[in-house]
């Protein structure tokens, strides 16, 4: 298998194929993602409705998918903290009887695979997708699973990603695989 | 030539029983786990399929000495135990756990994350208890997780990474999940009625289910089901609303049947998702019709078990295999009058049938869909 493009996002930096394409002074993820969105002229208003995990996965994927044809690109993503960042926020909205305001717009992001859905929607990718939760980044596992998808002919490429985020601690490592 | 992969054993823990035979007998009698339950303080009760906590504790205490487990973990352990007693764990045995929310109940009123809410921690705790040697894999793809977990086991065994796999799926009822679906106005006001004209939403349920998957079929006269094909295609349409065209489900079924080399005419039975929301069931009817599967007998198990989220797909796969072994199709409970724009052959009463090829499907938030084809050997 060939690994073509690689995008890393950590410590307020977006790096595509070893080149820094955006960096910011802010340590706050929400600020950072907003600045990146503007600076990279992404022009996709749905971005602002996403939770932080989806924003992270979306930004990293955008750098690689660009405007190319991805009608045969599968998505295989994984992380450690699942959707706990948004789970925690949602739980706060139902913790007390006095301030009981469960919101469907927040609740929908309490699943880790929503970020894969967001990427699929942006690029109209009606393709194989999977989300795994493992305790640490395991490239061999993601590649083995992706190899099966490629060898069975279910996709021609696989966008693989480790997208980990909880509060201000985040890191994304997203790459494109072909046979 | 790809390696063949077989399901040769299974078990489940549900409100209808703590093993497969008690579940099967309850289903034959038309029993349902769904009833009114007070789940959230100061709120009206909801229709939900809930396991009696006292009975669960008794059953757990009969089987295990060690007590330091959450309610959901006890459900997982009970479903896995008989399989582990029958099949040895080796260094090449995978442990795959499917769940959407795991121990999410532990999050209530916490300021920092308790370890137990991490899905990988939950999986490792169960893996360590039974002595699995490989690192657990958690599949968390919303409501298709349970179906997908079978596909993951099949694919990893075919890739030669493992010789066999224990797949377990589970979710429990929580205030978190009930309040969330309620905020979507997705919860039915009565017992759910999949595909029916008067359906108005889901009942949440809880269960755990476990299957043993291996590259060797059973030789001793016991059953084997071959996992022939799988696919999980995204709708790329909306993160919470079902597709109007059924594109993702259609493509998932098509791919799974292509890989299985099974034609529409050969499918004997469809165990569908059928949540009883207006839009989900309509989407499924469109997808099945696009595949020309509208005449194949079909049911949804949600009227018996509610929607058990990450457990539903695996539980329903087990019940459909049990159907095939007993040569009986189980009705889609609470269905009376067609409520989808396109026809489906919904099973209305217990009926004898020869079942060789089963199609199992699921769909969920995030636009995900999954389909697998099973063959009774």
Coordinates of C-alpha atoms in Angstrom, one line a residue:
Chain A
X1 CA 0.0 0.0 0.0
X2 CA 1.1 3.5 -0.8
X3 CA 0.6 6.4 1.6
X4 CA 0.3 9.5 -0.5
X5 CA -0.8 12.7 1.3
X6 CA -0.4 13.2 5.1
X7 CA -1.9 15.9 7.2
X8 CA -1.1 16.5 10.8
X9 CA -2.8 19.0 13.1
X10 CA -1.4 19.6 16.6
X11 CA -0.3 22.5 18.8
X12 CA -2.1 25.1 16.7
X13 CA -0.4 24.0 13.4
X14 CA -1.7 22.3 10.3
X15 CA 1.1 20.5 8.4
X16 CA 0.5 18.9 5.0
X17 CA 3.2 16.7 3.6
X18 CA 5.9 18.2 5.9
X19 CA 4.9 21.8 5.1
X20 CA 3.3 24.1 7.6
X21 CA 0.2 25.5 5.8
X22 CA -1.3 27.2 8.8
X23 CA -0.3 28.1 12.3
X24 CA -1.7 30.3 15.0
X25 CA -0.6 31.7 18.4
X26 CA -3.8 30.7 20.1
X27 CA -3.8 27.7 22.3
X28 CA -7.6 27.4 22.3
X29 CA -8.9 24.9 19.8
X30 CA -12.1 26.8 18.9
X31 CA -10.2 29.9 18.2
X32 CA -7.6 28.0 16.2
X33 CA -10.1 26.2 14.1
X34 CA -12.0 29.4 13.3
X35 CA -8.7 31.2 12.3
X36 CA -7.7 28.2 10.1
X37 CA -11.1 28.1 8.5
X38 CA -10.8 31.8 7.5
X39 CA -7.2 31.7 6.5
X40 CA -7.7 28.6 4.3
X41 CA -10.8 30.2 2.7
X42 CA -12.8 27.0 3.2
X43 CA -16.2 28.6 2.5
X44 CA -18.4 25.9 4.0
X45 CA -20.8 27.5 6.5
X46 CA -21.8 24.1 8.0
X47 CA -18.4 24.0 9.6
X48 CA -19.5 26.5 12.3
X49 CA -22.3 24.1 13.5
X50 CA -19.9 21.2 13.9
X51 CA -18.5 20.1 17.3
X52 CA -14.8 20.3 17.9
X53 CA -14.0 16.7 17.0
X54 CA -15.8 17.1 13.7
X55 CA -14.0 20.4 13.0
X56 CA -10.6 18.7 13.7
X57 CA -11.4 15.7 11.4
X58 CA -12.9 18.0 8.8
X59 CA -9.9 20.4 8.7
X60 CA -7.4 17.6 8.3
X61 CA -9.4 15.8 5.6
X62 CA -10.0 19.0 3.6
X63 CA -6.3 19.5 3.2
X64 CA -6.0 16.1 1.5
X65 CA -9.3 15.7 -0.3
X66 CA -9.4 19.2 -1.8
X67 CA -11.7 19.2 -4.8
X68 CA -10.6 15.9 -6.2
X69 CA -13.1 13.1 -7.1
X70 CA -13.5 10.9 -4.0
X71 CA -16.5 8.8 -5.1
X72 CA -14.4 5.7 -4.5
X73 CA -12.5 6.8 -1.4
X74 CA -13.5 5.0 1.8
X75 CA -13.1 6.6 5.3
X76 CA -11.5 4.7 8.2
X77 CA -11.1 6.8 11.3
X78 CA -10.3 6.1 15.0
X79 CA -9.5 7.8 18.2
X80 CA -9.2 7.3 22.0
X81 CA -11.8 9.7 23.5
X82 CA -14.7 8.8 21.2
X83 CA -17.1 11.8 21.4
X84 CA -16.5 12.4 25.1
X85 CA -15.7 16.1 24.5
X86 CA -19.3 16.7 23.4
X87 CA -20.7 13.9 25.7
X88 CA -19.4 16.0 28.6
X89 CA -21.0 19.2 27.4
X90 CA -24.3 17.3 26.7
X91 CA -24.2 15.7 30.2
X92 CA -23.8 19.2 31.8
X93 CA -27.0 20.3 30.1
X94 CA -29.0 17.5 31.9
X95 CA -27.1 17.3 35.2
X96 CA -29.5 19.5 37.2
X97 CA -33.2 19.5 37.3
X98 CA -33.2 23.3 37.4
X99 CA -31.0 23.7 34.3
X100 CA -32.3 20.9 32.2
X101 CA -31.8 21.8 28.6
X102 CA -31.0 18.8 26.4
X103 CA -30.3 20.1 22.9
X104 CA -30.7 17.9 19.8
X105 CA -28.0 20.0 18.0
X106 CA -25.5 19.0 20.8
X107 CA -26.8 15.4 21.2
X108 CA -26.3 14.5 17.6
X109 CA -22.6 15.0 18.0
X110 CA -22.4 12.5 21.0
X111 CA -21.3 9.8 18.5
X112 CA -17.7 9.7 17.2
X113 CA -18.7 8.6 13.6
X114 CA -20.6 11.9 13.1
X115 CA -17.2 13.5 12.0
X116 CA -17.0 10.8 9.3
X117 CA -20.5 11.7 8.2
X118 CA -19.5 15.4 8.0
X119 CA -16.6 14.6 5.7
X120 CA -18.8 12.3 3.6
X121 CA -21.4 15.1 3.2
X122 CA -18.9 17.7 2.2
X123 CA -17.4 15.5 -0.5
X124 CA -20.5 13.6 -1.4
X125 CA -18.7 10.4 -0.5
X126 CA -21.2 7.5 -0.6
X127 CA -18.5 5.1 0.4
X128 CA -17.4 2.6 3.0
X129 CA -16.9 4.1 6.4
X130 CA -15.9 2.9 9.8
X131 CA -15.0 4.4 13.2
X132 CA -13.0 2.6 15.8
X133 CA -12.1 3.5 19.4
X134 CA -8.7 2.2 20.5
X135 CA -6.5 3.4 23.4
X136 CA -3.7 4.7 21.3
X137 CA -2.9 5.4 17.7
X138 CA -2.3 2.1 15.9
X139 CA -1.4 2.7 12.3
X140 CA -0.9 -1.0 11.6
X141 CA -4.5 -1.7 12.6
X142 CA -6.0 1.1 10.5
X143 CA -3.9 0.0 7.5
X144 CA -4.8 -3.7 7.9
X145 CA -8.5 -2.8 8.0
X146 CA -8.1 -0.4 5.0
X147 CA -6.2 -3.1 3.0
X148 CA -9.2 -5.3 3.3
X149 CA -11.4 -2.6 1.8
X150 CA -9.0 -2.0 -1.0
X151 CA -8.3 -5.6 -1.8
X152 CA -12.0 -6.5 -1.9
X153 CA -12.6 -3.8 -4.4
X154 CA -15.0 -1.9 -2.2
X155 CA -12.9 1.3 -2.6
X156 CA -9.9 2.5 -4.6
X157 CA -8.5 4.8 -1.9
X158 CA -8.9 5.0 1.8
X159 CA -8.7 8.2 3.8
X160 CA -7.4 7.0 7.2
X161 CA -7.3 9.1 10.3
X162 CA -6.5 9.3 13.9
X163 CA -8.6 12.2 15.2
X164 CA -8.2 12.6 19.0
X165 CA -9.7 15.5 20.9
X166 CA -10.8 16.2 24.4
X167 CA -11.2 19.8 25.5
X168 CA -7.9 21.6 24.7
X169 CA -5.9 18.4 24.0
X170 CA -6.1 17.4 20.4
X171 CA -4.1 15.8 17.6
X172 CA -5.0 14.7 14.1
X173 CA -3.0 12.4 11.8
X174 CA -4.9 11.8 8.5
X175 CA -3.5 10.2 5.4
X176 CA -4.5 8.8 2.1
X177 CA -3.9 5.1 1.2
X178 CA -3.9 3.3 -2.2
X179 CA -2.9 -0.2 -3.2
Chain B
X1 CA -9.6 -17.6 -2.9
X2 CA -10.6 -15.8 0.2
X3 CA -10.8 -17.5 3.5
X4 CA -14.3 -18.6 4.6
X5 CA -15.6 -17.1 7.9
X6 CA -18.3 -18.7 10.0
X7 CA -20.5 -17.8 13.0
X8 CA -20.6 -21.0 15.1
X9 CA -22.0 -19.9 18.4
X10 CA -23.9 -17.0 20.0
X11 CA -25.6 -15.8 23.2
X12 CA -27.6 -12.8 24.3
X13 CA -28.8 -11.0 27.5
X14 CA -32.1 -9.1 27.1
X15 CA -35.3 -8.3 29.0
X16 CA -36.8 -11.4 27.5
X17 CA -34.1 -13.7 28.9
X18 CA -30.5 -14.3 29.7
X19 CA -29.8 -16.9 27.0
X20 CA -30.9 -17.6 23.5
X21 CA -33.4 -20.3 24.1
X22 CA -35.4 -18.3 26.7
X23 CA -35.4 -15.3 24.2
X24 CA -36.5 -17.6 21.3
X25 CA -39.4 -19.1 23.4
X26 CA -40.5 -15.6 24.5
X27 CA -40.5 -14.4 20.9
X28 CA -42.5 -17.4 19.7
X29 CA -45.1 -16.4 22.3
X30 CA -45.1 -12.8 21.0
X31 CA -43.7 -11.4 24.3
X32 CA -42.1 -8.0 24.3
X33 CA -39.6 -6.3 26.7
X34 CA -41.2 -2.9 26.0
X35 CA -43.2 -1.3 28.8
X36 CA -43.6 2.0 30.5
X37 CA -40.6 2.9 32.7
X38 CA -39.8 5.9 34.8
X39 CA -36.3 6.7 33.6
X40 CA -35.8 10.5 34.2
X41 CA -36.7 12.0 37.6
X42 CA -39.6 14.5 37.4
X43 CA -40.5 13.4 33.9
X44 CA -43.3 11.3 32.6
X45 CA -42.4 7.6 32.0
X46 CA -41.2 6.4 28.6
X47 CA -41.9 3.2 26.7
X48 CA -38.6 1.3 26.8
X49 CA -37.3 -2.3 26.9
X50 CA -35.5 -2.5 30.2
X51 CA -33.7 -5.4 31.9
X52 CA -34.8 -5.9 35.5
X53 CA -31.8 -4.9 37.5
X54 CA -32.6 -7.2 40.4
X55 CA -32.9 -10.3 38.1
X56 CA -29.7 -9.2 36.4
X57 CA -27.8 -9.0 39.7
X58 CA -29.1 -12.5 40.7
X59 CA -28.0 -14.0 37.5
X60 CA -24.6 -12.3 37.7
X61 CA -24.1 -13.5 41.3
X62 CA -24.9 -17.0 40.2
X63 CA -22.1 -16.8 37.6
X64 CA -19.4 -14.6 39.0
X65 CA -17.7 -13.9 42.3
X66 CA -16.0 -10.7 41.6
X67 CA -18.3 -7.7 41.9
X68 CA -16.5 -4.6 40.8
X69 CA -18.5 -4.1 37.5
X70 CA -21.0 -1.6 36.3
X71 CA -24.5 -2.8 35.3
X72 CA -23.5 -2.7 31.6
X73 CA -20.3 -4.6 32.2
X74 CA -22.3 -7.3 34.0
X75 CA -24.5 -7.6 31.0
X76 CA -21.4 -8.0 28.8
X77 CA -19.8 -10.6 31.0
X78 CA -23.0 -12.7 31.2
X79 CA -23.4 -12.7 27.4
X80 CA -19.8 -13.7 26.8
X81 CA -19.3 -16.3 29.5
X82 CA -20.9 -19.4 27.9
X83 CA -19.0 -18.7 24.6
X84 CA -15.7 -18.4 26.4
X85 CA -16.4 -21.7 28.2
X86 CA -16.9 -23.4 24.8
X87 CA -14.1 -21.9 22.7
X88 CA -10.5 -21.4 23.8
X89 CA -8.8 -18.0 23.6
X90 CA -5.5 -18.0 21.8
X91 CA -2.9 -15.4 20.9
X92 CA -4.6 -15.1 17.5
X93 CA -8.1 -14.5 18.9
X94 CA -9.6 -11.1 18.4
X95 CA -11.9 -9.4 20.9
X96 CA -14.3 -6.9 19.2
X97 CA -16.7 -4.8 21.2
X98 CA -19.5 -2.8 19.7
X99 CA -21.2 0.0 21.6
X100 CA -22.4 3.5 21.1
X101 CA -22.3 4.9 24.6
X102 CA -20.7 2.3 26.9
X103 CA -20.7 3.4 30.5
X104 CA -22.0 6.9 29.8
X105 CA -24.1 6.8 33.0
X106 CA -20.8 7.3 34.9
X107 CA -20.5 10.8 33.6
X108 CA -23.4 12.2 35.6
X109 CA -22.4 15.1 37.9
X110 CA -18.7 14.5 37.2
X111 CA -16.2 17.3 36.8
X112 CA -13.4 15.2 35.3
X113 CA -13.8 12.1 33.1
X114 CA -14.0 8.8 35.1
X115 CA -11.8 6.1 33.5
X116 CA -14.8 3.9 32.9
X117 CA -16.4 6.2 30.3
X118 CA -13.5 5.5 27.9
X119 CA -14.8 2.8 25.5
X120 CA -11.3 1.4 25.2
X121 CA -11.1 1.1 29.0
X122 CA -14.4 -0.7 29.1
X123 CA -13.3 -3.1 26.4
X124 CA -9.9 -3.7 28.1
X125 CA -11.6 -4.5 31.5
X126 CA -13.7 -7.2 29.9
X127 CA -10.8 -8.5 27.8
X128 CA -8.6 -8.7 30.9
X129 CA -11.3 -10.5 32.9
X130 CA -11.5 -13.3 30.4
X131 CA -7.8 -13.3 29.5
X132 CA -7.8 -12.1 25.9
X133 CA -4.3 -11.7 24.6
X134 CA -4.8 -9.3 21.7
X135 CA -5.7 -5.6 22.1
X136 CA -9.5 -5.1 22.0
X137 CA -11.1 -3.3 19.1
X138 CA -14.1 -1.1 19.7
X139 CA -16.5 -0.4 16.8
X140 CA -18.5 2.8 17.5
X141 CA -20.5 3.6 14.4
X142 CA -23.8 4.7 16.0
X143 CA -26.7 2.2 15.4
X144 CA -24.9 0.2 12.7
X145 CA -22.1 -0.9 15.1
X146 CA -23.5 -4.3 15.9
X147 CA -23.8 -5.3 12.3
X148 CA -20.5 -3.8 11.4
X149 CA -18.8 -5.7 14.3
X150 CA -19.5 -8.9 12.4
X151 CA -18.1 -7.4 9.2
X152 CA -15.0 -6.2 11.1
X153 CA -14.4 -9.8 12.5
X154 CA -14.9 -11.3 9.0
X155 CA -12.5 -8.8 7.4
X156 CA -9.8 -9.1 10.0
X157 CA -9.9 -12.9 9.9
X158 CA -9.8 -12.9 6.1
X159 CA -6.8 -10.5 6.3
X160 CA -5.1 -13.3 8.2
X161 CA -4.6 -11.1 11.3
X162 CA -6.7 -13.4 13.5
X163 CA -7.9 -17.0 13.5
X164 CA -11.1 -16.4 15.3
X165 CA -13.0 -13.6 17.1
X166 CA -15.4 -13.0 20.0
X167 CA -17.7 -10.2 19.1
X168 CA -19.8 -8.6 21.8
X169 CA -22.2 -5.7 21.5
X170 CA -24.0 -3.8 24.2
X171 CA -25.7 -0.6 25.2
X172 CA -27.9 0.2 28.3
X173 CA -30.7 2.6 28.9
X174 CA -29.5 5.8 30.3
X175 CA -30.9 9.3 31.1
X176 CA -28.3 10.5 28.6
X177 CA -29.6 8.6 25.7
X178 CA -33.3 8.9 26.5
X179 CA -33.1 12.7 27.0
X180 CA -31.2 13.0 23.8
X181 CA -33.6 11.1 21.6
X182 CA -36.5 12.8 23.4
X183 CA -35.0 16.2 22.5
X184 CA -35.1 15.0 18.9
X185 CA -38.8 14.2 19.4
X186 CA -37.9 10.7 18.1
X187 CA -39.3 8.7 21.0
X188 CA -42.7 7.0 20.4
X189 CA -45.7 7.9 22.6
X190 CA -46.7 4.2 22.7
X191 CA -45.1 0.8 22.0
X192 CA -43.2 1.2 18.7
X193 CA -44.8 0.1 15.4
X194 CA -42.1 -0.4 12.8
X195 CA -43.4 0.2 9.2
X196 CA -46.9 0.8 10.4
X197 CA -49.1 3.7 9.3
X198 CA -49.5 4.9 12.9
X199 CA -45.8 4.6 13.9
X200 CA -44.6 7.7 15.7
X201 CA -41.1 6.9 17.0
X202 CA -38.7 4.6 18.7
X203 CA -38.6 2.8 22.0
X204 CA -35.1 2.7 23.4
X205 CA -34.0 -0.8 24.6
X206 CA -31.0 -2.4 26.2
X207 CA -29.2 -5.7 25.7
X208 CA -25.9 -7.4 25.2
X209 CA -25.2 -10.0 22.5
X210 CA -22.1 -12.1 21.7
X211 CA -21.1 -14.3 18.8
X212 CA -18.1 -16.5 18.1
X213 CA -16.6 -16.1 14.6
X214 CA -14.0 -18.4 13.2
X215 CA -12.5 -19.7 9.9
X216 CA -13.5 -23.3 10.8
X217 CA -17.1 -24.4 10.4
X218 CA -18.6 -26.6 13.2
X219 CA -17.9 -30.3 12.5
X220 CA -20.0 -31.8 15.3
X221 CA -23.5 -31.3 13.9
X222 CA -23.9 -27.9 15.6
X223 CA -24.8 -24.9 13.4
X224 CA -22.6 -22.8 11.2
X225 CA -23.5 -19.6 9.4
X226 CA -21.1 -18.4 6.8
X227 CA -20.6 -14.6 6.6
X228 CA -20.7 -14.1 2.9
X229 CA -20.6 -10.4 2.3
X230 CA -20.7 -7.0 4.0
X231 CA -20.7 -3.4 3.3
X232 CA -21.2 -0.1 5.2
X233 CA -21.9 2.9 2.9
X234 CA -22.6 6.5 4.0
X235 CA -25.6 8.4 2.7
X236 CA -23.5 11.6 2.5
X237 CA -26.7 13.4 3.0
X238 CA -27.5 14.6 6.6
X239 CA -25.9 13.8 10.0
X240 CA -29.2 13.1 11.7
X241 CA -32.0 12.8 9.1
X242 CA -32.4 9.6 7.1
X243 CA -31.8 9.9 3.3
X244 CA -34.8 10.5 1.1
X245 CA -33.4 8.2 -1.6
X246 CA -32.0 5.4 0.6
X247 CA -28.8 5.7 -1.4
X248 CA -26.4 4.5 1.4
X249 CA -28.6 1.5 2.5
X250 CA -29.2 0.6 -1.2
X251 CA -25.4 0.6 -1.9
X252 CA -24.6 -1.3 1.3
X253 CA -27.0 -4.1 0.4
X254 CA -25.9 -4.1 -3.2
X255 CA -22.2 -4.4 -2.3
X256 CA -22.8 -7.0 0.4
X257 CA -24.8 -9.1 -2.0
X258 CA -22.3 -8.7 -4.8
X259 CA -19.5 -9.9 -2.5
X260 CA -21.7 -12.7 -1.3
X261 CA -22.5 -13.7 -4.9
X262 CA -26.2 -14.0 -3.9
X263 CA -29.0 -12.7 -6.0
X264 CA -32.2 -11.0 -5.0
X265 CA -34.2 -14.2 -5.6
X266 CA -32.0 -16.2 -3.3
X267 CA -32.5 -14.0 -0.2
X268 CA -35.0 -15.9 2.0
X269 CA -35.4 -13.4 4.8
X270 CA -34.5 -9.8 5.7
X271 CA -33.9 -8.8 9.3
X272 CA -34.3 -5.0 8.8
X273 CA -33.6 -2.1 11.1
X274 CA -37.2 -0.7 11.3
X275 CA -36.9 1.8 14.2
X276 CA -40.5 3.0 13.8
X277 CA -39.6 6.6 13.1
X278 CA -41.5 8.1 10.1
X279 CA -38.4 8.8 8.0
X280 CA -36.2 5.8 8.8
X281 CA -38.8 3.2 7.9
X282 CA -39.7 5.1 4.7
X283 CA -36.1 5.3 3.7
X284 CA -35.7 1.5 4.2
X285 CA -38.8 0.8 2.1
X286 CA -37.3 2.9 -0.7
X287 CA -33.9 1.2 -0.5
X288 CA -35.4 -2.4 -0.4
X289 CA -37.6 -1.6 -3.4
X290 CA -34.6 -0.2 -5.4
X291 CA -33.0 -3.5 -4.7
X292 CA -36.2 -5.4 -5.8
X293 CA -36.3 -7.0 -2.4
X294 CA -39.9 -5.9 -1.6
X295 CA -41.3 -9.4 -1.8
X296 CA -38.8 -11.0 0.6
X297 CA -40.3 -11.7 4.1
X298 CA -39.0 -9.0 6.4
X299 CA -39.3 -8.0 10.0
X300 CA -38.0 -5.5 12.5
X301 CA -37.3 -6.8 16.1
X302 CA -37.8 -3.3 17.6
X303 CA -41.3 -4.1 18.8
X304 CA -39.8 -6.9 21.0
X305 CA -36.5 -5.3 22.2
X306 CA -36.8 -1.6 21.4
X307 CA -33.8 0.0 19.8
X308 CA -30.7 -1.3 21.6
X309 CA -28.4 1.1 19.7
X310 CA -25.0 -0.6 19.3
X311 CA -26.3 -3.9 20.4
X312 CA -29.3 -4.1 18.1
X313 CA -27.6 -5.2 15.0
X314 CA -25.8 -8.1 16.7
X315 CA -28.8 -9.2 18.7
X316 CA -31.1 -9.1 15.6
X317 CA -28.5 -11.1 13.6
X318 CA -28.6 -13.8 16.4
X319 CA -32.4 -13.9 16.3
X320 CA -32.4 -14.2 12.5
X321 CA -30.0 -17.1 12.7
X322 CA -32.2 -18.7 15.4
X323 CA -35.1 -18.2 13.0
X324 CA -33.2 -20.0 10.3
X325 CA -32.3 -22.9 12.6
X326 CA -35.9 -23.3 13.7
X327 CA -37.3 -22.8 10.3
X328 CA -39.8 -20.2 11.6
X329 CA -40.2 -16.6 10.6
X330 CA -41.1 -14.3 13.5
X331 CA -43.6 -11.5 12.8
X332 CA -42.7 -7.8 12.9
X333 CA -44.5 -7.0 16.1
X334 CA -47.1 -4.2 16.2
X335 CA -47.4 -3.9 12.4
X336 CA -51.0 -3.6 11.2
X337 CA -51.3 -1.4 8.2
X338 CA -48.7 -0.4 5.5
X339 CA -47.2 2.9 6.4
X340 CA -44.5 3.4 3.8
X341 CA -44.9 4.8 0.3
X342 CA -43.5 1.6 -1.2
X343 CA -44.6 -2.0 -0.4
X344 CA -42.7 -4.4 1.8
X345 CA -43.5 -8.1 2.6
X346 CA -43.8 -7.6 6.4
X347 CA -44.2 -10.9 8.4
X348 CA -47.5 -10.8 10.3
X349 CA -47.5 -14.1 12.2
X350 CA -45.2 -17.0 13.1
X351 CA -44.8 -19.0 9.9
X352 CA -42.7 -22.0 8.8
X353 CA -40.0 -21.2 6.2
X354 CA -36.8 -22.7 4.8
X355 CA -34.2 -20.0 5.4
X356 CA -30.8 -20.3 3.8
X357 CA -29.7 -16.8 3.0
X358 CA -30.3 -14.0 5.4
X359 CA -29.9 -10.2 4.8
X360 CA -29.3 -8.1 7.9
X361 CA -29.3 -4.3 7.7
X362 CA -29.0 -1.3 9.9
X363 CA -28.9 2.4 9.6
X364 CA -27.9 5.2 12.0
X365 CA -26.9 8.8 12.8
X366 CA -24.0 10.2 10.8
X367 CA -25.6 8.8 7.6
X368 CA -24.2 5.3 8.2
X369 CA -25.7 2.1 7.0
X370 CA -24.6 -1.5 7.1
X371 CA -25.6 -4.8 5.5
X372 CA -24.4 -8.4 5.8
X373 CA -25.4 -11.6 4.1
X374 CA -25.4 -14.8 6.1
X375 CA -25.7 -18.3 4.8
X376 CA -26.9 -21.3 6.8
X377 CA -24.5 -24.1 6.2

